[in-house]
Amino acid sequence: MPLRPAAARAAMLLCLVGALAACSGPDAKAPRTEAVHRSEPAPRPTAPDLGPVATPELPAPAEAPATAPPPVAELPSDAALPCTDEDVTVAVVGSDAALGSRYLLLGATNTSAVGCVLDGRPALAFVRESGTPTPDVELVPRATTDPKPGPVVVPPGGTAYSELRWGAMSTALDPDETVRIRVRPMRGMLRTEIPVLPVRSDPGAGSPPSSLDILAGAEVEVGPWRAPPEGWNL
């Protein structure tokens, strides 16, 4: 049955309203406007203005000394090295006798071109006419005016002296007497054998002995190397 004009208009109105509702529903695609957020770096903090910065002054480098340090102090003019076997020659330079005592003077002459030092007492051994060592001889330090005799510097051509003393011993039975002396002037040096005949003596003292009454069991005092002792005419 055909619709009436009023009913037809109402139906058209309802269709129009339904169409509008369908267009505005949740499934309708409306144009979006997306906001674009650009990440920009945060502004850097700035240091407060403190004015001009003072530059610290560095210490100046140490200057090199104008001159080299002073050298080691030189040795005294009389300083010298110990004497060696090549430096000195040892010999009997004098002999004497008085009041039951016998004396012998050894001399160590420096034959080198420079001074050298002798220290202490010579080491001695005695040899008899038979060529055998004189037995049982005791060597003891001879007392001197110097309480502590020290080293002696022997200049070139100079001589240091050691004085020996012993008590007279009997030679009535013609014993085997001492005719040579083995001398080691100082520790570290070699022994040298010398005759007991002095190389020089006081002309007024008579003939020098060619042998000594240093017999078995003798005690011989040995003095240190030093300047010529008193009482000797050298």
GROMACS .gro file of C-alpha atoms in nm:
model
  234
    1MET     CA    1   0.000   0.000   0.000
    2PRO     CA    2   0.154   0.325  -0.093
    3LEU     CA    3   0.281   0.539   0.197
    4ARG     CA    4   0.121   0.854   0.275
    5PRO     CA    5   0.302   1.171   0.207
    6ALA     CA    6   0.347   1.246   0.581
    7ALA     CA    7   0.466   0.897   0.653
    8ALA     CA    8   0.703   0.910   0.359
    9ARG     CA    9   0.857   1.229   0.483
   10ALA     CA   10   0.901   1.077   0.832
   11ALA     CA   11   1.074   0.771   0.685
   12MET     CA   12   1.309   0.986   0.482
   13LEU     CA   13   1.387   1.189   0.791
   14LEU     CA   14   1.468   0.872   0.983
   15CYS     CA   15   1.698   0.748   0.708
   16LEU     CA   16   1.877   1.081   0.705
   17VAL     CA   17   1.926   1.073   1.083
   18GLY     CA   18   2.061   0.713   1.064
   19ALA     CA   19   2.307   0.808   0.796
   20LEU     CA   20   2.441   1.096   1.002
   21ALA     CA   21   2.477   0.871   1.306
   22ALA     CA   22   2.670   0.615   1.105
   23CYS     CA   23   2.911   0.878   0.984
   24SER     CA   24   2.986   1.007   1.334
   25GLY     CA   25   3.030   0.664   1.506
   26PRO     CA   26   3.341   0.521   1.660
   27ASP     CA   27   3.446   0.360   1.336
   28ALA     CA   28   3.443   0.686   1.151
   29LYS     CA   29   3.786   0.790   1.042
   30ALA     CA   30   3.832   1.149   1.129
   31PRO     CA   31   4.144   1.329   1.015
   32ARG     CA   32   4.415   1.331   1.286
   33THR     CA   33   4.632   1.611   1.376
   34GLU     CA   34   4.942   1.460   1.535
   35ALA     CA   35   5.160   1.690   1.739
   36VAL     CA   36   5.527   1.646   1.652
   37HIS     CA   37   5.754   1.689   1.955
   38ARG     CA   38   6.117   1.753   1.858
   39SER     CA   39   6.367   1.665   2.129
   40GLU     CA   40   6.602   1.959   2.150
   41PRO     CA   41   6.913   1.948   2.372
   42ALA     CA   42   6.876   2.111   2.708
   43PRO     CA   43   7.060   2.439   2.734
   44ARG     CA   44   7.407   2.406   2.895
   45PRO     CA   45   7.460   2.585   3.221
   46THR     CA   46   7.699   2.870   3.194
   47ALA     CA   47   7.963   2.938   3.456
   48PRO     CA   48   7.926   3.260   3.645
   49ASP     CA   49   8.155   3.533   3.529
   50LEU     CA   50   8.422   3.557   3.794
   51GLY     CA   51   8.634   3.803   3.611
   52PRO     CA   52   8.984   3.742   3.470
   53VAL     CA   53   9.154   3.426   3.597
   54ALA     CA   54   9.497   3.478   3.758
   55THR     CA   55   9.770   3.255   3.607
   56PRO     CA   56   9.996   3.114   3.883
   57GLU     CA   57  10.363   3.194   3.841
   58LEU     CA   58  10.578   2.882   3.815
   59PRO     CA   59  10.918   2.887   3.988
   60ALA     CA   60  11.204   2.954   3.754
   61PRO     CA   61  11.419   2.648   3.674
   62ALA     CA   62  11.729   2.613   3.885
   63GLU     CA   63  12.030   2.749   3.707
   64ALA     CA   64  12.334   2.527   3.662
   65PRO     CA   65  12.620   2.621   3.891
   66ALA     CA   66  12.861   2.856   3.729
   67THR     CA   67  13.159   2.646   3.840
   68ALA     CA   68  13.215   2.276   3.909
   69PRO     CA   69  13.216   2.160   4.274
   70PRO     CA   70  13.557   2.180   4.441
   71PRO     CA   71  13.774   1.872   4.399
   72VAL     CA   72  13.860   1.638   4.682
   73ALA     CA   73  14.121   1.785   4.907
   74GLU     CA   74  14.472   1.692   4.804
   75LEU     CA   75  14.687   1.478   5.029
   76PRO     CA   76  14.936   1.661   5.248
   77SER     CA   77  15.274   1.717   5.094
   78ASP     CA   78  15.436   1.462   5.325
   79ALA     CA   79  15.176   1.191   5.253
   80ALA     CA   80  15.315   0.884   5.080
   81LEU     CA   81  15.237   0.523   5.002
   82PRO     CA   82  15.380   0.234   5.204
   83CYS     CA   83  15.732   0.135   5.108
   84THR     CA   84  15.777  -0.171   4.888
   85ASP     CA   85  16.068  -0.408   4.834
   86GLU     CA   86  16.169  -0.201   4.531
   87ASP     CA   87  16.176   0.121   4.735
   88VAL     CA   88  16.415   0.050   5.021
   89THR     CA   89  16.747  -0.121   5.088
   90VAL     CA   90  16.820  -0.247   5.440
   91ALA     CA   91  17.168  -0.279   5.591
   92VAL     CA   92  17.347  -0.273   5.925
   93VAL     CA   93  17.472   0.084   5.958
   94GLY     CA   94  17.625   0.082   6.307
   95SER     CA   95  17.714  -0.127   6.613
   96ASP     CA   96  17.819  -0.050   6.971
   97ALA     CA   97  17.875  -0.212   7.310
   98ALA     CA   98  17.863  -0.072   7.665
   99LEU     CA   99  17.820  -0.207   8.019
  100GLY     CA  100  17.731  -0.561   7.918
  101SER     CA  101  17.489  -0.451   7.645
  102ARG     CA  102  17.522  -0.486   7.270
  103TYR     CA  103  17.366  -0.252   7.016
  104LEU     CA  104  17.307  -0.278   6.645
  105LEU     CA  105  17.150  -0.017   6.418
  106LEU     CA  106  16.955  -0.115   6.107
  107GLY     CA  107  16.898   0.141   5.832
  108ALA     CA  108  16.630   0.132   5.562
  109THR     CA  109  16.729   0.371   5.283
  110ASN     CA  110  16.476   0.488   5.028
  111THR     CA  111  16.637   0.438   4.686
  112SER     CA  112  16.326   0.542   4.487
  113ALA     CA  113  16.236   0.882   4.346
  114VAL     CA  114  15.939   0.939   4.578
  115GLY     CA  115  15.883   0.928   4.952
  116CYS     CA  116  15.735   0.617   5.113
  117VAL     CA  117  15.615   0.512   5.457
  118LEU     CA  118  15.763   0.261   5.701
  119ASP     CA  119  15.549   0.167   5.997
  120GLY     CA  120  15.613  -0.048   6.303
  121ARG     CA  121  15.912  -0.267   6.379
  122PRO     CA  122  16.105  -0.491   6.141
  123ALA     CA  123  16.057  -0.867   6.166
  124LEU     CA  124  16.393  -1.039   6.227
  125ALA     CA  125  16.553  -1.380   6.224
  126PHE     CA  126  16.919  -1.463   6.279
  127VAL     CA  127  17.148  -1.701   6.088
  128ARG     CA  128  17.458  -1.861   6.239
  129GLU     CA  129  17.794  -1.921   6.076
  130SER     CA  130  17.687  -2.279   6.012
  131GLY     CA  131  17.399  -2.149   5.794
  132THR     CA  132  17.133  -2.263   6.040
  133PRO     CA  133  16.883  -2.033   6.215
  134THR     CA  134  16.983  -1.916   6.561
  135PRO     CA  135  16.734  -2.105   6.782
  136ASP     CA  136  16.510  -1.978   7.059
  137VAL     CA  137  16.569  -1.607   7.003
  138GLU     CA  138  16.296  -1.397   7.165
  139LEU     CA  139  16.214  -1.061   7.005
  140VAL     CA  140  16.064  -0.795   7.232
  141PRO     CA  141  15.968  -0.431   7.160
  142ARG     CA  142  16.239  -0.188   7.255
  143ALA     CA  143  16.122   0.107   7.464
  144THR     CA  144  16.161   0.447   7.300
  145THR     CA  145  16.111   0.806   7.403
  146ASP     CA  146  15.799   0.808   7.185
  147PRO     CA  147  15.510   0.642   7.378
  148LYS     CA  148  15.333   0.559   7.051
  149PRO     CA  149  15.577   0.573   6.761
  150GLY     CA  150  15.389   0.619   6.437
  151PRO     CA  151  15.458   0.579   6.067
  152VAL     CA  152  15.774   0.738   5.929
  153VAL     CA  153  15.786   0.903   5.587
  154VAL     CA  154  16.122   0.824   5.430
  155PRO     CA  155  16.208   1.082   5.162
  156PRO     CA  156  16.402   0.986   4.849
  157GLY     CA  157  16.759   0.917   4.957
  158GLY     CA  158  16.661   0.930   5.325
  159THR     CA  159  16.703   0.655   5.585
  160ALA     CA  160  16.486   0.532   5.871
  161TYR     CA  161  16.651   0.347   6.161
  162SER     CA  162  16.567   0.061   6.395
  163GLU     CA  163  16.784   0.006   6.703
  164LEU     CA  164  16.850  -0.345   6.841
  165ARG     CA  165  16.977  -0.426   7.191
  166TRP     CA  166  17.063  -0.751   7.367
  167GLY     CA  167  17.269  -0.861   7.664
  168ALA     CA  168  17.627  -0.977   7.606
  169MET     CA  169  17.659  -1.356   7.585
  170SER     CA  170  17.969  -1.567   7.642
  171THR     CA  171  18.170  -1.677   7.340
  172ALA     CA  172  18.447  -1.850   7.544
  173LEU     CA  173  18.360  -2.194   7.409
  174ASP     CA  174  18.362  -2.074   7.046
  175PRO     CA  175  17.986  -2.109   6.988
  176ASP     CA  176  17.814  -2.090   6.652
  177GLU     CA  177  17.766  -1.713   6.637
  178THR     CA  178  17.525  -1.507   6.432
  179VAL     CA  179  17.672  -1.376   6.107
  180ARG     CA  180  17.364  -1.276   5.908
  181ILE     CA  181  17.022  -1.125   5.975
  182ARG     CA  182  16.700  -1.188   5.785
  183VAL     CA  183  16.499  -0.866   5.782
  184ARG     CA  184  16.144  -0.800   5.672
  185PRO     CA  185  16.117  -0.420   5.699
  186MET     CA  186  15.738  -0.413   5.723
  187ARG     CA  187  15.436  -0.639   5.691
  188GLY     CA  188  15.367  -0.725   5.330
  189MET     CA  189  15.732  -0.699   5.229
  190LEU     CA  190  15.976  -0.981   5.164
  191ARG     CA  191  16.263  -1.087   5.389
  192THR     CA  192  16.610  -0.993   5.282
  193GLU     CA  193  16.927  -1.142   5.427
  194ILE     CA  194  17.207  -0.903   5.517
  195PRO     CA  195  17.552  -0.949   5.678
  196VAL     CA  196  17.604  -0.820   6.031
  197LEU     CA  197  17.915  -0.629   5.923
  198PRO     CA  198  17.813  -0.261   5.928
  199VAL     CA  199  17.837  -0.079   5.599
  200ARG     CA  200  17.971   0.222   5.789
  201SER     CA  201  18.073   0.278   6.148
  202ASP     CA  202  18.243   0.525   6.376
  203PRO     CA  203  18.612   0.521   6.282
  204GLY     CA  204  18.707   0.558   6.649
  205ALA     CA  205  18.514   0.250   6.755
  206GLY     CA  206  18.768  -0.001   6.624
  207SER     CA  207  18.704  -0.278   6.376
  208PRO     CA  208  18.335  -0.357   6.323
  209PRO     CA  209  18.230  -0.705   6.425
  210SER     CA  210  18.186  -0.971   6.161
  211SER     CA  211  17.970  -1.181   6.395
  212LEU     CA  212  17.734  -1.118   6.684
  213ASP     CA  213  17.703  -1.292   7.018
  214ILE     CA  214  17.332  -1.346   6.960
  215LEU     CA  215  17.326  -1.711   7.059
  216ALA     CA  216  17.058  -1.968   7.131
  217GLY     CA  217  16.813  -1.836   7.393
  218ALA     CA  218  16.899  -1.468   7.340
  219GLU     CA  219  16.649  -1.190   7.401
  220VAL     CA  220  16.673  -0.909   7.147
  221GLU     CA  221  16.494  -0.576   7.183
  222VAL     CA  222  16.377  -0.432   6.850
  223GLY     CA  223  16.299  -0.064   6.809
  224PRO     CA  224  16.051   0.089   6.562
  225TRP     CA  225  16.152   0.264   6.241
  226ARG     CA  226  16.224   0.629   6.317
  227ALA     CA  227  16.475   0.911   6.279
  228PRO     CA  228  16.832   0.842   6.394
  229PRO     CA  229  16.829   0.768   6.768
  230GLU     CA  230  17.052   0.966   7.000
  231GLY     CA  231  17.402   0.843   7.071
  232TRP     CA  232  17.485   0.729   6.721
  233ASN     CA  233  17.751   0.895   6.510
  234LEU     CA  234  17.619   0.846   6.160
   0.00000   0.00000   0.00000
